[in-house]
Structures are given as structure tokens and as C-alpha cells.
mmCIF file of C-alpha atoms and ligand atoms in Angstrom:
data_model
loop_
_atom_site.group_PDB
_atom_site.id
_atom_site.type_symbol
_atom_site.label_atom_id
_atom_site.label_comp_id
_atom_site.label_asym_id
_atom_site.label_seq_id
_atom_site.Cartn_x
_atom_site.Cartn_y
_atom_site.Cartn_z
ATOM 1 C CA UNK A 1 92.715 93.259 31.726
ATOM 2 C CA UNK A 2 95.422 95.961 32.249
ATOM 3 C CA UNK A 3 95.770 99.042 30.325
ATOM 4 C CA UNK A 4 98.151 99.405 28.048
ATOM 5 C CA UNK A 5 101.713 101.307 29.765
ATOM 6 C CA UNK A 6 101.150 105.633 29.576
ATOM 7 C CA UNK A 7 103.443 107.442 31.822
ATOM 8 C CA UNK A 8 101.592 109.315 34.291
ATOM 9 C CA UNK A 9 101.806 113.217 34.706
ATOM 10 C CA UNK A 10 100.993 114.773 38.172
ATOM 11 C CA UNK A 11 100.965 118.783 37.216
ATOM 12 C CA UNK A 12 100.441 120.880 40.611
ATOM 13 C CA UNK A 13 98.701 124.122 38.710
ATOM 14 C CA UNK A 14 96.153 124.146 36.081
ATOM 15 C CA UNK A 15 99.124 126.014 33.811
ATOM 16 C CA UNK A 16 101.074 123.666 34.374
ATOM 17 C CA UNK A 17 98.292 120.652 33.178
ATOM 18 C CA UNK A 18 97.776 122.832 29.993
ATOM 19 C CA UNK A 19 101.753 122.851 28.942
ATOM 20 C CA UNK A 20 101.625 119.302 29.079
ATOM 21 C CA UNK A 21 98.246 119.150 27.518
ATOM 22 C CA UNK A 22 99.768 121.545 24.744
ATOM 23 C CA UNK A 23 103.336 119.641 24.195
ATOM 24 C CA UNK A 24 101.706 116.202 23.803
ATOM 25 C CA UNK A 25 98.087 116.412 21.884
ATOM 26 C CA UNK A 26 96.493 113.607 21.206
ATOM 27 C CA UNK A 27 98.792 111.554 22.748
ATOM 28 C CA UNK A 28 98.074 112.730 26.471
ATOM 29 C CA UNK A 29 94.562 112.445 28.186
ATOM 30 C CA UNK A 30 93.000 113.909 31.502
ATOM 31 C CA UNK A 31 93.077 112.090 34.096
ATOM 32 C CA UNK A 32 89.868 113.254 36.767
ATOM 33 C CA UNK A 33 88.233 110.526 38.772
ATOM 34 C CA UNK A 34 88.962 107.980 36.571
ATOM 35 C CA UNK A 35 85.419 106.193 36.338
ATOM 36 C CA UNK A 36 85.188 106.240 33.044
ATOM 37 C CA UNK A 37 88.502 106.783 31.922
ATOM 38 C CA UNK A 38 90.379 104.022 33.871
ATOM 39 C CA UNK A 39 87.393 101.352 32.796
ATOM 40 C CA UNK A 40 87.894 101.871 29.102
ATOM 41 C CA UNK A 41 91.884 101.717 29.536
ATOM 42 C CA UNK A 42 91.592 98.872 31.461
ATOM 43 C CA UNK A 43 89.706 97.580 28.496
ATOM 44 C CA UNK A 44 91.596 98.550 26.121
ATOM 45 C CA UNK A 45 89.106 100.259 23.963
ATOM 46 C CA UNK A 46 91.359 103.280 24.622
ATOM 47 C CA UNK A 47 94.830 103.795 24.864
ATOM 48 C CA UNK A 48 96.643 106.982 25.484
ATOM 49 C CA UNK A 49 100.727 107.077 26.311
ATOM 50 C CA UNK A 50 100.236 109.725 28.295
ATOM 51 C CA UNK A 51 97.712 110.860 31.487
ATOM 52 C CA UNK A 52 97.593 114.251 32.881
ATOM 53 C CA UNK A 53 96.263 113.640 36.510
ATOM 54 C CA UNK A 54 94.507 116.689 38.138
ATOM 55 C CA UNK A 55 94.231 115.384 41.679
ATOM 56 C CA UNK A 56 97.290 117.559 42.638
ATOM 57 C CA UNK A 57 95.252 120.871 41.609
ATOM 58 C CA UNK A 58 93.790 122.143 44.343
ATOM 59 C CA UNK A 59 92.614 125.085 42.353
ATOM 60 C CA UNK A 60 90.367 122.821 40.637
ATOM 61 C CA UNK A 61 88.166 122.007 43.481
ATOM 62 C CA UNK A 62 85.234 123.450 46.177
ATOM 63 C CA UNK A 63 82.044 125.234 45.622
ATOM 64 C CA UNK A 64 82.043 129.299 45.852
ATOM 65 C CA UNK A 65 79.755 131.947 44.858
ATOM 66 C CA UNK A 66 80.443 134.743 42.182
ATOM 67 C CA UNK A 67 77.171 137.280 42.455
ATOM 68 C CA UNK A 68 74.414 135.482 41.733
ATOM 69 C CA UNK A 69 76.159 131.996 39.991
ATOM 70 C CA UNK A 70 77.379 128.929 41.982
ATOM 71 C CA UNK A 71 80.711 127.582 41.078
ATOM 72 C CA UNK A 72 81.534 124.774 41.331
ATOM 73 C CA UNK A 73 85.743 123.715 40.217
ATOM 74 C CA UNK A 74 85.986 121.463 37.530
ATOM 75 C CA UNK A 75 87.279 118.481 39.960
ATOM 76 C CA UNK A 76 84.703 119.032 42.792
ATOM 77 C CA UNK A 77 83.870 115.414 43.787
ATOM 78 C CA UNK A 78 80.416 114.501 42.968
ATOM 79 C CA UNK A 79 79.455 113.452 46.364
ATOM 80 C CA UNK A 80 80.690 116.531 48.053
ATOM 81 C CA UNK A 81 78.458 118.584 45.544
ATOM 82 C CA UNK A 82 75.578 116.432 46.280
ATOM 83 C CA UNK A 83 75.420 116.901 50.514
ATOM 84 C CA UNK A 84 76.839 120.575 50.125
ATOM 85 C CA UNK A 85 74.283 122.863 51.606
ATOM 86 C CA UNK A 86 74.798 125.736 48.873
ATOM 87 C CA UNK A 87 74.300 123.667 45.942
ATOM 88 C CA UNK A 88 70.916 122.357 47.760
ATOM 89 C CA UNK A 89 69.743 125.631 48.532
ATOM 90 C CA UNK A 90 70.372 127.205 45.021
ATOM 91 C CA UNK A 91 70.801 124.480 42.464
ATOM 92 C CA UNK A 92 68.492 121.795 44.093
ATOM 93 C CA UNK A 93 67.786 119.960 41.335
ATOM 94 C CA UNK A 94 71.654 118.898 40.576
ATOM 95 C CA UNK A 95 72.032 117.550 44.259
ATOM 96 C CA UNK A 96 68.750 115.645 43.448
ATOM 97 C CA UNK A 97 70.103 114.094 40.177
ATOM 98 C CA UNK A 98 73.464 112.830 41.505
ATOM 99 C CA UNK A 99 71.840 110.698 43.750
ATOM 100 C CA UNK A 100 71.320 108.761 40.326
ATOM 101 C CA UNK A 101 74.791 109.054 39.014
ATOM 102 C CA UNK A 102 75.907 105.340 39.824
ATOM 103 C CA UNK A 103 77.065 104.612 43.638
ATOM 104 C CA UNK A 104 78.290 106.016 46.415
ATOM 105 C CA UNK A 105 81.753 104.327 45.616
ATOM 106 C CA UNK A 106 81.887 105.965 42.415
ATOM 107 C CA UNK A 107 80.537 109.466 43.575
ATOM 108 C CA UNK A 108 83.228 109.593 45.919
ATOM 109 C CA UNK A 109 85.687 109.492 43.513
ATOM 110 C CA UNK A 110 83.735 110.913 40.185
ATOM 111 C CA UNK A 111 83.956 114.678 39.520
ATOM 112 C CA UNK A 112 81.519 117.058 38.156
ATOM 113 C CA UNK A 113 84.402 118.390 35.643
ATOM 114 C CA UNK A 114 84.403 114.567 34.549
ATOM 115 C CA UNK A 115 81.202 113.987 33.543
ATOM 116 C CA UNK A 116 80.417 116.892 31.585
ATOM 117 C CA UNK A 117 83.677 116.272 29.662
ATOM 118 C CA UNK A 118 82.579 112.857 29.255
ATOM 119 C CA UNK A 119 79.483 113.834 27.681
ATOM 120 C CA UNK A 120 77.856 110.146 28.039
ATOM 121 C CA UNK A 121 74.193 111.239 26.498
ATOM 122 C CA UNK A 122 72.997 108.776 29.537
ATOM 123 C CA UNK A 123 74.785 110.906 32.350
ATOM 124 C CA UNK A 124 72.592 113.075 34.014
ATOM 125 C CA UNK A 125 74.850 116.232 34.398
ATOM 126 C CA UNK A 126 74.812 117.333 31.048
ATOM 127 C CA UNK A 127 71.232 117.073 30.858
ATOM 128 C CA UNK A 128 70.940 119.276 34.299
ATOM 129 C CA UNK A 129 73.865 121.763 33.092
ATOM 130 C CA UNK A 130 71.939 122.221 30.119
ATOM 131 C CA UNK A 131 68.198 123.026 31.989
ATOM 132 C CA UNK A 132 69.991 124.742 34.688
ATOM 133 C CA UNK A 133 71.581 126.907 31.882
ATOM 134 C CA UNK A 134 75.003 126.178 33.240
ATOM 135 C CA UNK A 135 78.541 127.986 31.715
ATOM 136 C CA UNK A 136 81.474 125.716 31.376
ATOM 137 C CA UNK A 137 84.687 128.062 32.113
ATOM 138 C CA UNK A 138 87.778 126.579 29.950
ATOM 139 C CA UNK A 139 91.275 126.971 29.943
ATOM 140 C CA UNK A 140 93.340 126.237 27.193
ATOM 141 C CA UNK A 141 97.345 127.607 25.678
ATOM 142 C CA UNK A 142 94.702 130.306 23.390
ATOM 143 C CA UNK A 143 93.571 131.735 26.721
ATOM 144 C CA UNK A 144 89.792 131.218 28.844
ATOM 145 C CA UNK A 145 86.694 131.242 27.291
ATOM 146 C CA UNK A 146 83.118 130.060 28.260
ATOM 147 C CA UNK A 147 80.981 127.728 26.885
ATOM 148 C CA UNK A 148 77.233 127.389 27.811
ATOM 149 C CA UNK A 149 76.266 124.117 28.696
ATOM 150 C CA UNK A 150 73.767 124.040 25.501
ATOM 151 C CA UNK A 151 76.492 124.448 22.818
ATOM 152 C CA UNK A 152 79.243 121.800 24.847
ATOM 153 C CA UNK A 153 77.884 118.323 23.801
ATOM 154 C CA UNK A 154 79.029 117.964 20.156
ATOM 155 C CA UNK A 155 78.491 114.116 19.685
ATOM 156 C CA UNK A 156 78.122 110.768 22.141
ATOM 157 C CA UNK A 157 81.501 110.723 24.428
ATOM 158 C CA UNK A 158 82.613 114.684 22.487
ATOM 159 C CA UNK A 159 82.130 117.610 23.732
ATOM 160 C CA UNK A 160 83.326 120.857 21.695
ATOM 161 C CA UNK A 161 87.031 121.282 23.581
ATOM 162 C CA UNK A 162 89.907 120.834 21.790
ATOM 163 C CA UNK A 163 92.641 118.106 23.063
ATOM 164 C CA UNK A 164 94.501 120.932 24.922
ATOM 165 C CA UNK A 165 91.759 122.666 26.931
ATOM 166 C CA UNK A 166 90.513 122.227 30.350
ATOM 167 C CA UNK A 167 87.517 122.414 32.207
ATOM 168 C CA UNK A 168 88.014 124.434 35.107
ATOM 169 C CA UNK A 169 84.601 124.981 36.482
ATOM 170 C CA UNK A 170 81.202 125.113 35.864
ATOM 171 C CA UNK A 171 79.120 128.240 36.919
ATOM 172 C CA UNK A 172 75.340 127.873 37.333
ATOM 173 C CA UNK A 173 72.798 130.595 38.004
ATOM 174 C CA UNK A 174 71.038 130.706 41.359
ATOM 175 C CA UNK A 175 67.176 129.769 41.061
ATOM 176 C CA UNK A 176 64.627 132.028 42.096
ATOM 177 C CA UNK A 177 63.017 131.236 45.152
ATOM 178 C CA UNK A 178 59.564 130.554 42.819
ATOM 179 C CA UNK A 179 60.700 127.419 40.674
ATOM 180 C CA UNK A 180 59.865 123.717 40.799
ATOM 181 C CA UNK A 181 62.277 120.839 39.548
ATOM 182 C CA UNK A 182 62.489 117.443 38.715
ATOM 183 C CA UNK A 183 64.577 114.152 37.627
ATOM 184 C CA UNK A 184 62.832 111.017 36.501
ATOM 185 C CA UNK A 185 64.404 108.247 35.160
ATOM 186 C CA UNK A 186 64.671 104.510 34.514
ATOM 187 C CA UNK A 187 67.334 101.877 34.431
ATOM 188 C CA UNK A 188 67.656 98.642 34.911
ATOM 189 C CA UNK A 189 69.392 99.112 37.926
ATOM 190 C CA UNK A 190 69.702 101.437 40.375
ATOM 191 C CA UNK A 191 72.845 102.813 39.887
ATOM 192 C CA UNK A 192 73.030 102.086 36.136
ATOM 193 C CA UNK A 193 73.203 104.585 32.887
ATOM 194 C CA UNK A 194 69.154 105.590 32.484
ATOM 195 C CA UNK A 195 67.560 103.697 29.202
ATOM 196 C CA UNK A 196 65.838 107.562 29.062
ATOM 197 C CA UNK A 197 65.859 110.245 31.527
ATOM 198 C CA UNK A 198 64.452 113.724 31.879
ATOM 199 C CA UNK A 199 65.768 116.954 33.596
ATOM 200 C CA UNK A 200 63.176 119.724 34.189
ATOM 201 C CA UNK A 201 63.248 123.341 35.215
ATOM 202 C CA UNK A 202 60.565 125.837 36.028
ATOM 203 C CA UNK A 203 60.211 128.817 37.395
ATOM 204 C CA UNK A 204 57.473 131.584 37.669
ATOM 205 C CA UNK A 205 56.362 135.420 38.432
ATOM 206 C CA UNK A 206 52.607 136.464 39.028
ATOM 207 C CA UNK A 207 50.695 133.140 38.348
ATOM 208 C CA UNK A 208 51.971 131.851 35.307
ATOM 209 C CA UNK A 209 55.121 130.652 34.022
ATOM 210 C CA UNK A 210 58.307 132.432 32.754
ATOM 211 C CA UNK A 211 60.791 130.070 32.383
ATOM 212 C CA UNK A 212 60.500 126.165 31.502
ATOM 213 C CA UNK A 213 63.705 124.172 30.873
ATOM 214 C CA UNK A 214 63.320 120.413 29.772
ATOM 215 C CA UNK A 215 65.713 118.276 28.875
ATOM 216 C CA UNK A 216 66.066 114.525 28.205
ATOM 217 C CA UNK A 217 68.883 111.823 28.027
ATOM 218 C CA UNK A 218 69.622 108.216 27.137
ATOM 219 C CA UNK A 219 67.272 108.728 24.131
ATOM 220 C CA UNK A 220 70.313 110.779 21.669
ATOM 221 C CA UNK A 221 73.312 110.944 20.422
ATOM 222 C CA UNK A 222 73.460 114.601 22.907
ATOM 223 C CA UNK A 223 71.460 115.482 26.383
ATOM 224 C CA UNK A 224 67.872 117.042 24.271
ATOM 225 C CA UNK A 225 66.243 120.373 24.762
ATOM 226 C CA UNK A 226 62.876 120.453 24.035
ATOM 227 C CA UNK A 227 62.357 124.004 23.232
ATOM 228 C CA UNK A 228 58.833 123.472 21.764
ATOM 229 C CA UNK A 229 57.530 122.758 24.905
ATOM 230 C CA UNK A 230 59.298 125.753 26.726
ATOM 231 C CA UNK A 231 57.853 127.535 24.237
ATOM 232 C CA UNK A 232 54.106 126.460 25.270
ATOM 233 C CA UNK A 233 54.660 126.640 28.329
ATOM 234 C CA UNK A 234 56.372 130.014 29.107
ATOM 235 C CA UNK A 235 53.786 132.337 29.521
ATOM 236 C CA UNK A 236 51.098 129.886 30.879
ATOM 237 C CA UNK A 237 48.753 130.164 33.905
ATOM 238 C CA UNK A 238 49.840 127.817 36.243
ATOM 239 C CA UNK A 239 46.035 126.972 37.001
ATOM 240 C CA UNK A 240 45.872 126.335 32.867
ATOM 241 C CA UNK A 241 48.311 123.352 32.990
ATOM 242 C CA UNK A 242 45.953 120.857 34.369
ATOM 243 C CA UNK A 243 46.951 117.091 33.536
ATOM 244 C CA UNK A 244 45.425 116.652 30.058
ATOM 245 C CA UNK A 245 47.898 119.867 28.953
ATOM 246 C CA UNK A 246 50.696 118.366 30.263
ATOM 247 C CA UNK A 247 49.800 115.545 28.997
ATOM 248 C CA UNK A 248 49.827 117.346 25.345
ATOM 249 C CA UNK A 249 53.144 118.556 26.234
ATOM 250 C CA UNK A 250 54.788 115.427 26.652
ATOM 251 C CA UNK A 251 53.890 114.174 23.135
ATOM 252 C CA UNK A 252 55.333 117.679 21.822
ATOM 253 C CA UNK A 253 58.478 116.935 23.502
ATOM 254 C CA UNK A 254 59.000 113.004 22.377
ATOM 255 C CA UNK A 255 57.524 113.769 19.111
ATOM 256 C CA UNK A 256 60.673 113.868 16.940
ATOM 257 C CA UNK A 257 62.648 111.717 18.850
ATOM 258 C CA UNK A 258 64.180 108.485 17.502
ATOM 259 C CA UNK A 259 66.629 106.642 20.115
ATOM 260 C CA UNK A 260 69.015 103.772 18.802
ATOM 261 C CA UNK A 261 68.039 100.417 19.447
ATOM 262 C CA UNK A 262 70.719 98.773 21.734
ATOM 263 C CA UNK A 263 71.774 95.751 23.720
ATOM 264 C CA UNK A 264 69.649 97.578 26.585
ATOM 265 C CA UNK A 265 66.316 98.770 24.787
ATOM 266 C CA UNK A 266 64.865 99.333 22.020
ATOM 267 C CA UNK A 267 64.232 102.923 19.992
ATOM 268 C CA UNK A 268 60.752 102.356 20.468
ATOM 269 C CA UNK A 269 60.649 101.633 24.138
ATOM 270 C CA UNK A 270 62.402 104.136 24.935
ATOM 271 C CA UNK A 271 60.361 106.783 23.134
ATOM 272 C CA UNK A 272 57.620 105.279 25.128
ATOM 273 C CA UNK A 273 59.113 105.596 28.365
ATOM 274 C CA UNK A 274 60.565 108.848 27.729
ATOM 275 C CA UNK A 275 56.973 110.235 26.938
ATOM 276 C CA UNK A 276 56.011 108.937 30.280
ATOM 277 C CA UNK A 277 58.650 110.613 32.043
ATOM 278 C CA UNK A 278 58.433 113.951 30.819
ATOM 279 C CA UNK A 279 54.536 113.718 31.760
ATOM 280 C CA UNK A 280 55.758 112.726 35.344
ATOM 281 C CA UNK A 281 58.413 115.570 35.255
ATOM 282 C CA UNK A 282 56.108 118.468 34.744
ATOM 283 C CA UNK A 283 53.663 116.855 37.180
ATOM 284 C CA UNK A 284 56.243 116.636 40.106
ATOM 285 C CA UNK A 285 58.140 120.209 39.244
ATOM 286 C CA UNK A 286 54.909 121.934 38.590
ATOM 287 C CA UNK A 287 53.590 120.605 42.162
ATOM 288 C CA UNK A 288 56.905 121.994 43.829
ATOM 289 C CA UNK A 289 56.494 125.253 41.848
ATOM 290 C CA UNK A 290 53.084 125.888 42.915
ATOM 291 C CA UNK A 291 53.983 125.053 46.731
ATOM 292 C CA UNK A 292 57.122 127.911 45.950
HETATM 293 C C1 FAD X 301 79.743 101.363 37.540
HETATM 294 C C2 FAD X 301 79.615 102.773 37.102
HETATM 295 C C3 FAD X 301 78.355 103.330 37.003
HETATM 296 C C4 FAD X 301 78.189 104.655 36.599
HETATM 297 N N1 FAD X 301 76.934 105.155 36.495
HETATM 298 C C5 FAD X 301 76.770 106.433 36.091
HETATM 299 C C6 FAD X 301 75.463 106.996 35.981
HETATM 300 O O1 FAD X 301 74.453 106.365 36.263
HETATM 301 N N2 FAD X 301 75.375 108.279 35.549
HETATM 302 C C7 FAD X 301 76.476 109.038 35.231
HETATM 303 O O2 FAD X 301 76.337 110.181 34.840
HETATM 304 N N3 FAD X 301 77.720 108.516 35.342
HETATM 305 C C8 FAD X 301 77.892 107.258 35.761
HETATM 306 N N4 FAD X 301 79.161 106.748 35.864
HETATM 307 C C9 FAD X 301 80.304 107.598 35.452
HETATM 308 C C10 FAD X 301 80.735 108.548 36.563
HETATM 309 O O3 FAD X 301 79.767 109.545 36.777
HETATM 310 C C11 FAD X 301 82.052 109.243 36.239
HETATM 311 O O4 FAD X 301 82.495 109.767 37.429
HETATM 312 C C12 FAD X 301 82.037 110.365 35.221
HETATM 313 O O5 FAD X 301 81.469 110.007 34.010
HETATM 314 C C13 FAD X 301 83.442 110.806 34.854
HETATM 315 O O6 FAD X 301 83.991 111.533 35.897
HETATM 316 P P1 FAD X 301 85.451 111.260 36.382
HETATM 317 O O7 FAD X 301 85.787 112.403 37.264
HETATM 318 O O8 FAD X 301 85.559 109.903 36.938
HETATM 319 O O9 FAD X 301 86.292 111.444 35.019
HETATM 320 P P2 FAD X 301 87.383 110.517 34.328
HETATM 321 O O10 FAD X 301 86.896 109.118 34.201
HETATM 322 O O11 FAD X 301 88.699 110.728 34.966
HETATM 323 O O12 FAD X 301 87.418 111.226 32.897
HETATM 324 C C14 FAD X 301 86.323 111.081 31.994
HETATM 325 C C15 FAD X 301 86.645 111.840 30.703
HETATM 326 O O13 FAD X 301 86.562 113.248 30.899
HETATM 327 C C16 FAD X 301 87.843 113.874 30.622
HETATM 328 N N5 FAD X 301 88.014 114.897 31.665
HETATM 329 C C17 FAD X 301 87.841 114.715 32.998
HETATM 330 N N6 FAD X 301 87.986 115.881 33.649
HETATM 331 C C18 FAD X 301 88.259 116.814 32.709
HETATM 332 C C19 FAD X 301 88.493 118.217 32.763
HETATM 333 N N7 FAD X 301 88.462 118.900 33.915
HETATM 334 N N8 FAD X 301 88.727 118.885 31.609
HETATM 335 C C20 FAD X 301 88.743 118.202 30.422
HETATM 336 N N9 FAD X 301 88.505 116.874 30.301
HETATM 337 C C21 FAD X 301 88.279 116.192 31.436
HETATM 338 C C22 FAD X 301 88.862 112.754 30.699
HETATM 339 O O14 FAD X 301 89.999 113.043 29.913
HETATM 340 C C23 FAD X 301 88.051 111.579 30.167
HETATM 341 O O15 FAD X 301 87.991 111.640 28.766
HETATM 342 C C24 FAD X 301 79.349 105.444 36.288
HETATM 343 C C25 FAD X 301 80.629 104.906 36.417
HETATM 344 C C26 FAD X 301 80.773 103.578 36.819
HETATM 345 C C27 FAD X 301 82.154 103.011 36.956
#
């Protein structure tokens, strides 16, 4: 299919983007990489009459540093983010997870901006903004403001912007040199959404650890933090958190979850296999920490 007809803006500044935004609501929608956006127009299970393309704004792209946070513009192509050397070095663990973002193809064209304003609970950049405790900066006609990554995701596909806001960039603190990381997932596919996914941060100071970050997707209506088992674990001997604790810990975080059934797996199943992951996250970020 076709989408329906929208007349096409191609703004050249981000003010410019947010006048157009402004004058036509809900009738306008961003236009970023497109690979959601054009597949559900195509489909016609959305319809807007007019697109605001950002591929003119050059202010919208590359990767910079601002003290000690790496940011990265709002239309950044994912694939450029993945091989750049800086976001290796200090944000390792989002270079590893766009490896799983579907294909090279659509890397090359998908943004970062894109998929956090997509907010897919399957994606996994939400789920990494949120561990990495990422900042969204926004731009709207009321002025900038920040939002942390934790308070963006309001509901599947919604984030908390209104219709005439922007993401601009996305800032994300640079991890200590002690910290270990992971991204586990499964899909049918490679390439595909993840039926359940987990992101996981951790970091230490003097043998144990002070900060754990773990967050799973594909199992929600949101990317979920499990702050219970941060809880347990901050403050922990690393020695202590031998495989029976961790173990422990990935009950604690599945515990009150209860994922849809859909076409693609059951609620059950994927509790199950989320369970498993998280026990294979801590495993694999906990090894890299203690080799820090
Ligand atoms: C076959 C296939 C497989 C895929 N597999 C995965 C996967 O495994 N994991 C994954 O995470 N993603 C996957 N994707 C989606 C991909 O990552 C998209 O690139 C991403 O979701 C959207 O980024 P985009 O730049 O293409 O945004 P677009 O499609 O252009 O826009 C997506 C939405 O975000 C809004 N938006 C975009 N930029 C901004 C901005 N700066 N400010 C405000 N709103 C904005 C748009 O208005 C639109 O509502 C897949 C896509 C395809 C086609």
C-alpha cells in the first residue's frame, strides 16, 4: 500500500521545525528516519496531512562531549553511534545494544532521536537510556527543558512530549572506568523486536557495588526498572554475589511482572525467559566489572 497524501515540510533549523510543529498540531508529524514512521503510513494505520522532515537540520546530528556527558543530537544515525569510538569508550553498552536494533539497512537510516520518541517497549534504546540514566534535551514553542530517560516513556508507542516538542539530543553520563554491562535478548530473528530483553548497568568502588541499573523490555507496556534489585545489590561485595545470589536476584526482578500474551509469545513465556536473561545479565556484566 501507499500512504495516504501529507504534504511534506523540509525546515532547515530546529526553530524553524517547531513553528511548523506549533501552527499545525496534531495534524503534522516528525519525520526522522522513517523506519517506523513510513511503515505504519504505508499501512495506513496512521495518517498525518502533514510531515516535518528533520534531515535538513544539521544541528540535529554528531556526537560531542559537554564535561563529563556524551551527546549525542537527536538525529545521529544509529549506525554512526554504534562504530563511533567515543560512544564505545564511554557508553559501551549502547554501541553493544544497537547491534540488535534490526539491520544494517535500517541502522543506516534509523536515528537515536527516533527510537526513543518511538518508545516501542521492545526497542532497546529506551531500555539502555533508562540504565544508562540518560537526559532527553527538548525543544518546544514553551522553551527547553530536560527529561530523564526514566520519566519519558508514558505508555506503548507515547512518550511524555507534547505534539509540538522536539527531541534534540540525548545526553548520557560517562561510565566510570570500574563498571560492567550487558544486553541479552531473544527474538525470533535476528534482527527482530526482542519477545523480552534486558539492559544492565554496574559499576563499583572498593570491592563492592555502588551502582546497579537493570532494566528490561518486550515484557511491558514501558522499558522496566527493577529497582528492588538495585536496591540488593548496591552495597554488595562483589565476592558475595556468587551464582545462587544472582540467581535470587533474578526472581526479585521478574517477580511482578505480567507481559501480554501476543501473536509472538505468550505472558508466561516470556516471564520465563526474561528471568533467564536477567540471571545471564548480571553474570556477564558482573564478569566485565570484576575484570574493570
Ligand atoms: C524491519 C525493521 C526491524 C526493526 N527492528 C528493530 C529492533 O529490533 N529494535 C529497535 O529498537 N528498533 C527496530 N526497528 C525500528 C528502528 O530502530 C527505527 O529506526 C526507530 O524505531 C525509529 O527511528 P527513526 O529515526 O526511523 O524514526 P521515524 O520512523 O522517522 O519516527 C518514529 C517516531 O518518532 C517520532 N520522532 C522521530 N524523531 C523525533 C524527534 N527528534 N523528536 C520528536 N519525535 C520524533 C516520529 O514522529 C515518529 O512518531 C526496526 C525497524 C524495521 C523497519
Amino acid at each position: 500500500m501507499k500512504p495516504a497524501p501529507f504534504r511534506l515540510h523540509r525546515p532547515d533549523r530546529v526553530a524553524e521545525a517547531i513553528e511548523l510543529l506549533s501552527v499545525y498540531g496534531d495534524e503534522a508529524k516528525v519525520l526522522a528516519g522513517g523506519q517506523s514512521l513510513m511503515p505504519l503510513l504505508a499501512l495506513r494505520l496512521a495518517r498525518f496531512e502533514e510531515l516535518v522532515d528533520l534531515n535538513r537540520i544539521g544541528e540535529l546530528s554528531g556526537i560531542s562531549f559537554d564535561g563529563e556527558e556524551l551527546v549525542i543530537g537527536a538525529m545521529t544515525r544509529q549506525a554512526d553511534v554504534e562504530v563511533a569510538p567515543e560512544v564505545r569508550k564511554s557508553a559501551p553498552l549502547l554501541a553493544r545494544a544497537l547491534r540488535y536494533v534490526g539491520h544494517f539497512q535500517i541502522r543506516n537510516r534509523g536515528t537515536v532521536g527516533g527510537s526513543l520518541a518511538h518508545a516501542d517497549p521492545a526497542a532497546e534504546l529506551p531500555a539502555v537510556a533508562m540504565v544508562l540514566g540518560a537526559v532527553v534535551d527538548v525543544v518546544g514553542p514553551r522553551g527547553a527543558r530536560q527529561v530523564p530517560a526514566e520519566e519519558l516513556f508514558a505508555e506503548r508507542w507515547t512518550t511524555v512530549l507534547d505534539v509540538d516538542e522536539l527531541l534534540v539530543s540525548v545526553r548520557i553520563p560517562v561510565m566510570p572506568a570500574e563498571a560492567g554491562f550487558a544486553v541479552e535478548e531473544v527474538a525470533r530473528r535476528h534482527g527482530d523486536f526482542a519477545m523480552a530483553g534486558v539492559a544492565c548497568a554496574l559499576s563499583s568502588g572498593h570491592g563492592r557495588v555502588d551502582r546497579a541499573r537493570i532494566a528490561l523490555f518486550g515484557v511491558g507496556r514501558t522499558p522496566l526498572l527493577c529497582p528492588l534489585v538495585a536496591k540488593e545489590m548496591e552495597g554488595s561485595l562483589l565476592d558475595e554475589l556468587h551464582p545462587a545470589a544472582l540467581d535470587e536476584l533474578a526472581a526479585l526482578a521478574t517477580a511482578d511482572l505480567d507481559p501480554p500474551d501476543d501473536v509472538h509469545a505468550t505472558g508466561s513465556y516470556r516471564r520465563a525467559v526474561a528471568a533467564h536473561l536477567v540471571g545471564r545479565a548480571l553474570i556477564n556484566s558482573l564478569e566485565e566489572l570484576r575484570r574493570a
